[in-house]
XYZ file of C-alpha atoms in Angstrom:
291
model
C 58.893 18.268 134.863
C 55.702 19.337 136.650
C 54.490 22.902 137.091
C 56.036 23.278 140.545
C 59.482 22.266 139.313
C 59.104 24.518 136.273
C 58.330 27.584 138.395
C 61.150 26.712 140.809
C 63.672 26.498 137.938
C 62.374 29.757 136.460
C 62.563 31.791 139.665
C 65.687 30.209 141.150
C 67.629 30.399 137.883
C 66.589 33.981 137.219
C 67.407 35.193 140.736
C 70.741 33.376 140.795
C 71.743 34.776 137.410
C 70.782 38.322 138.364
C 72.683 38.159 141.678
C 75.823 36.829 139.992
C 75.725 39.354 137.125
C 75.229 42.370 139.380
C 77.672 41.273 142.073
C 80.505 40.533 139.650
C 79.740 43.371 137.225
C 82.907 45.394 138.010
C 85.043 42.353 137.169
C 83.068 41.883 133.960
C 83.753 45.510 132.978
C 87.483 45.073 133.593
C 87.442 41.847 131.545
C 85.690 43.566 128.618
C 88.193 46.429 128.599
C 91.141 44.063 128.806
C 89.784 42.110 125.834
C 89.021 45.259 123.808
C 91.470 45.774 120.944
C 91.799 49.470 121.742
C 93.449 48.570 125.042
C 92.454 48.650 128.693
C 93.110 52.332 129.446
C 91.734 53.678 126.159
C 88.552 51.686 126.801
C 88.122 53.423 130.157
C 90.561 51.762 132.533
C 89.170 51.724 136.041
C 86.792 54.623 135.355
C 83.045 53.962 135.349
C 83.275 50.268 136.172
C 79.481 50.167 136.480
C 78.951 51.524 132.953
C 76.349 49.348 131.245
C 74.896 47.908 134.439
C 71.262 48.788 133.474
C 71.550 46.512 130.452
C 72.846 43.670 132.626
C 70.120 44.265 135.223
C 67.356 44.142 132.611
C 68.639 41.077 130.792
C 70.130 38.891 133.519
C 66.893 37.533 135.023
C 65.134 36.478 131.780
C 68.429 35.247 130.333
C 69.238 32.988 133.297
C 65.612 31.910 133.660
C 65.431 30.894 129.981
C 68.623 28.872 130.308
C 67.740 26.951 133.461
C 64.150 26.233 132.385
C 65.404 24.855 129.056
C 68.199 22.960 130.806
C 65.955 21.294 133.370
C 63.169 20.534 130.881
C 65.612 18.968 128.424
C 67.176 16.862 131.191
C 63.731 15.638 132.223
C 62.709 14.756 128.667
C 65.979 13.012 127.780
C 66.165 11.182 131.101
C 62.557 9.953 130.977
C 63.408 6.891 128.900
C 65.465 5.468 126.089
C 69.219 5.145 125.699
C 69.960 8.548 127.274
C 68.243 7.535 130.523
C 71.073 5.192 131.515
C 73.288 6.512 134.349
C 76.534 6.031 132.433
C 75.372 8.417 129.677
C 74.238 11.121 132.103
C 77.103 13.467 131.012
C 75.805 13.302 127.431
C 72.333 14.263 128.650
C 73.777 17.195 130.589
C 75.790 18.338 127.561
C 72.791 18.269 125.234
C 70.591 20.038 127.782
C 73.188 22.729 128.422
C 73.778 23.306 124.694
C 70.084 23.743 123.966
C 69.757 25.998 126.996
C 72.548 28.263 125.723
C 71.021 28.542 122.243
C 67.699 29.655 123.732
C 69.255 31.966 126.330
C 71.439 33.717 123.737
C 68.305 35.068 122.051
C 67.921 37.251 125.157
C 71.561 37.512 126.187
C 73.139 38.821 122.977
C 71.193 42.124 122.605
C 71.838 43.044 126.240
C 75.460 41.917 125.929
C 76.060 44.076 122.851
C 74.718 47.200 124.551
C 76.475 46.371 127.826
C 79.907 45.736 126.328
C 79.804 48.786 124.057
C 78.882 50.938 127.047
C 81.653 49.337 129.107
C 84.172 50.205 126.380
C 82.772 53.766 126.091
C 82.068 54.824 129.690
C 81.280 58.406 128.644
C 78.107 57.139 126.946
C 75.016 55.932 128.796
C 73.293 52.612 128.235
C 70.244 54.329 126.757
C 72.283 56.431 124.335
C 74.295 53.397 123.271
C 71.088 51.478 122.575
C 69.705 54.334 120.476
C 72.990 54.728 118.597
C 73.137 51.016 117.801
C 69.548 50.976 116.551
C 70.093 54.119 114.489
C 73.343 53.017 112.890
C 72.708 49.293 112.476
C 69.055 48.596 113.206
C 67.733 45.677 115.233
C 70.188 43.411 113.438
C 73.018 45.287 115.136
C 71.751 44.110 118.530
C 72.407 40.536 117.419
C 75.937 41.155 116.201
C 78.063 38.335 117.497
C 75.162 35.923 118.100
C 76.913 33.004 116.405
C 80.229 33.733 118.104
C 78.421 33.920 121.458
C 76.750 30.553 120.872
C 80.067 29.048 119.768
C 81.597 30.294 123.013
C 78.742 29.438 125.376
C 78.181 25.880 124.146
C 81.782 24.736 124.798
C 81.621 26.557 128.133
C 78.492 24.645 129.109
C 79.827 21.364 127.721
C 82.707 21.677 130.182
C 80.966 23.341 133.114
C 77.709 21.477 133.638
C 78.838 17.852 133.185
C 81.819 18.609 135.449
C 79.525 20.290 137.997
C 77.093 17.359 137.991
C 79.979 14.868 138.246
C 81.587 16.671 141.185
C 78.264 16.884 143.021
C 77.593 13.188 142.481
C 81.113 12.185 143.562
C 81.047 14.348 146.700
C 77.553 13.155 147.602
C 78.582 9.500 147.310
C 81.676 10.043 149.445
C 79.801 11.660 152.330
C 76.686 9.509 152.011
C 74.020 12.215 151.763
C 72.849 15.080 149.584
C 75.150 18.078 149.332
C 74.537 21.289 151.205
C 74.119 24.501 149.241
C 77.662 25.698 149.932
C 79.076 22.368 148.752
C 77.147 22.610 145.489
C 78.439 26.173 145.107
C 82.038 25.009 145.567
C 81.552 22.393 142.848
C 80.028 25.012 140.572
C 82.839 27.475 141.194
C 85.497 24.912 140.335
C 83.634 23.758 137.218
C 83.101 27.356 136.083
C 86.774 28.217 136.566
C 87.851 25.269 134.426
C 85.311 26.121 131.717
C 86.354 29.790 131.685
C 90.019 28.863 131.319
C 89.278 26.603 128.351
C 87.003 29.067 126.506
C 88.796 32.392 127.117
C 90.101 32.636 123.499
C 86.531 32.256 122.216
C 85.364 34.886 124.702
C 87.972 37.369 123.438
C 86.806 36.808 119.852
C 83.166 37.296 120.894
C 83.939 40.555 122.690
C 85.869 42.020 119.760
C 83.137 41.108 117.297
C 80.521 42.816 119.461
C 82.673 45.934 119.797
C 83.461 46.049 116.069
C 82.419 48.888 113.792
C 80.551 48.353 110.529
C 82.373 48.638 107.239
C 81.504 49.799 103.752
C 80.417 47.131 101.281
C 79.868 49.434 98.315
C 81.987 48.581 95.244
C 82.632 52.205 94.242
C 86.079 53.746 94.734
C 85.341 57.429 94.195
C 87.221 58.539 97.295
C 83.990 58.719 99.285
C 82.957 55.079 99.222
C 85.870 52.813 100.075
C 85.113 49.134 100.227
C 86.255 47.633 103.529
C 86.758 51.004 105.244
C 85.052 51.848 108.493
C 81.992 54.066 108.405
C 82.366 57.408 110.114
C 79.500 57.821 112.622
C 76.824 60.270 111.555
C 77.578 62.628 114.444
C 81.115 63.140 113.103
C 80.111 63.095 109.437
C 77.664 66.005 109.697
C 78.495 69.702 109.724
C 80.320 72.219 107.515
C 83.724 70.954 108.604
C 83.178 67.859 106.489
C 82.087 69.713 103.339
C 84.496 70.607 100.537
C 84.552 71.432 96.849
C 82.678 69.016 94.579
C 81.126 67.390 97.620
C 84.359 65.764 98.702
C 84.988 65.714 102.453
C 87.978 67.218 104.146
C 90.552 64.882 105.757
C 89.724 63.933 109.341
C 90.927 66.013 112.229
C 93.720 64.722 114.500
C 91.081 63.831 117.081
C 89.230 61.637 114.579
C 92.513 60.049 113.478
C 93.320 59.143 117.065
C 89.851 57.681 117.648
C 89.532 55.457 114.580
C 91.975 52.783 113.543
C 91.284 51.947 109.902
C 90.653 54.193 106.869
C 87.234 55.823 106.950
C 84.408 55.698 104.415
C 82.957 59.204 104.517
C 79.667 58.686 102.702
C 76.658 57.374 104.608
C 76.196 54.076 102.773
C 73.263 53.125 104.976
C 70.964 55.817 103.577
C 68.815 53.890 101.126
C 71.475 51.227 100.544
C 71.323 48.119 102.734
C 74.330 46.307 103.990
C 77.128 46.848 106.442
C 78.999 43.983 107.983
C 81.065 43.655 111.132
C 84.777 43.086 111.056
C 87.523 43.818 113.552
C 87.622 46.938 115.687
C 88.987 50.238 114.486
C 92.546 51.553 114.335
C 93.607 55.106 113.052
C 94.458 56.792 109.850
C 92.601 58.826 107.211
C 91.514 57.466 103.823
C 93.876 58.210 101.006
C 92.731 60.920 98.710
C 89.890 61.912 101.027
């Protein structure tokens, strides 16, 4: 791939990705809320369907550009010679190129996706506040929660979409005897994307729920404050005199807190000076016993 082709892939891929992400953002918000374990209406319903759009706007161009540059470069390298240059193994070349492209693109995609999806599921919070809250509660590592699950979803998606897209373009081009027009290539891409989305929807649901998950206590103590496997209460709800009691033990959560959280709560801030919280499934409701 020469410099001209590199720049063309960078700009065209970035612009295409940004246009698609911003145009279809309302549908993406609805999808995230439908996949959220707390339910569509509790996650916001049809309110604030553009919640999280700044995160998508910032990340879509570099994310798409990174994918298409990696995809085209890998295709050029693999197709330059050797066994993978043969026409009958072209689908294998496309699969390998798409897989590598997804791994690289996810380095940019996952942080923006985490912030975007958490804002979509909490429309009362802004993108900026959600970013600060994630960094404060979980650090930079929290921005990469769900990286592996995203890669495991995106690679199968690309393994289905791009070989099918290339095959449909080649077949249509041979039938009509000349290169496809832009709208014909778009039709092939739409069909290939629909098939890939249908196949990988279960993986997408798992990825969404992992990204929306709360962090849980890993401390081995069982003093009524630390509870291994219980969800951490956010600092904003943990602070204040309402959570102070005799001997330093917290009061039981209010009805509002019980409705908001779904699993028993660890009341002590385990992250202060003690590393380690891990992500598990999203929250449900109910106070810790003995708290």
